[in-house]
Tab-separated table of C-alpha atoms in Angstrom:
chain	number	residue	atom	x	y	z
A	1	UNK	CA	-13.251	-62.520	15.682
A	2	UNK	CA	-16.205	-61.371	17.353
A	3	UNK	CA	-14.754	-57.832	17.742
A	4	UNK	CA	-14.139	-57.716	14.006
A	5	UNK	CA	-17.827	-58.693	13.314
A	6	UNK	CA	-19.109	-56.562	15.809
A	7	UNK	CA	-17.494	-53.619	14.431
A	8	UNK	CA	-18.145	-54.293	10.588
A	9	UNK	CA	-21.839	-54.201	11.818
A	10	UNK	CA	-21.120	-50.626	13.438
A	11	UNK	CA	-19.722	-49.783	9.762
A	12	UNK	CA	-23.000	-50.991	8.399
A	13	UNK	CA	-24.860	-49.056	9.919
A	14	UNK	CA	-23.170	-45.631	10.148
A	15	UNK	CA	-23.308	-46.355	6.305
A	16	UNK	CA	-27.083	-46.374	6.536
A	17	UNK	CA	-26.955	-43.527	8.586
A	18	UNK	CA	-24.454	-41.732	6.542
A	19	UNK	CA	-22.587	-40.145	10.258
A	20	UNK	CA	-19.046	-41.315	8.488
A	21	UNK	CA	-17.008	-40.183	5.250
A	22	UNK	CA	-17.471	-42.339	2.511
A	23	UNK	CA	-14.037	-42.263	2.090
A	24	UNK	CA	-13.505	-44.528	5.231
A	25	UNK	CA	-16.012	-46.812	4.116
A	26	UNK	CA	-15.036	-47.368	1.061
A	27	UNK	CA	-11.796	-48.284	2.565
A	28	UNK	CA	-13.073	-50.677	5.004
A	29	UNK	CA	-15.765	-52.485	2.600
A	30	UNK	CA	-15.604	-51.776	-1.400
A	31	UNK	CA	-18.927	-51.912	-2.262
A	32	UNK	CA	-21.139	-49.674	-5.027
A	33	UNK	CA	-23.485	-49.758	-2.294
A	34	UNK	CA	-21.860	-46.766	-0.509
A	35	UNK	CA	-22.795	-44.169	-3.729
């Protein structure tokens, strides 16, 4: 459980930083956010 949460947060914040394809993001968490 941890791991999960742990690793959403990495998401989070690589979406802030932009360092993945939003493709993969948008995949893991649909959210309008990510435009």
């Amino acid at each position: 459980m941890k791991y999960i949460l742990h690793r959403h947060k990495k998401i989070l914040q690589a979406t802030r930083n932009r360092t993945q394809p939003i493709g993969f993001l948008s995949s893991q968490s649909r959210q309008p956010e990510l435009n």
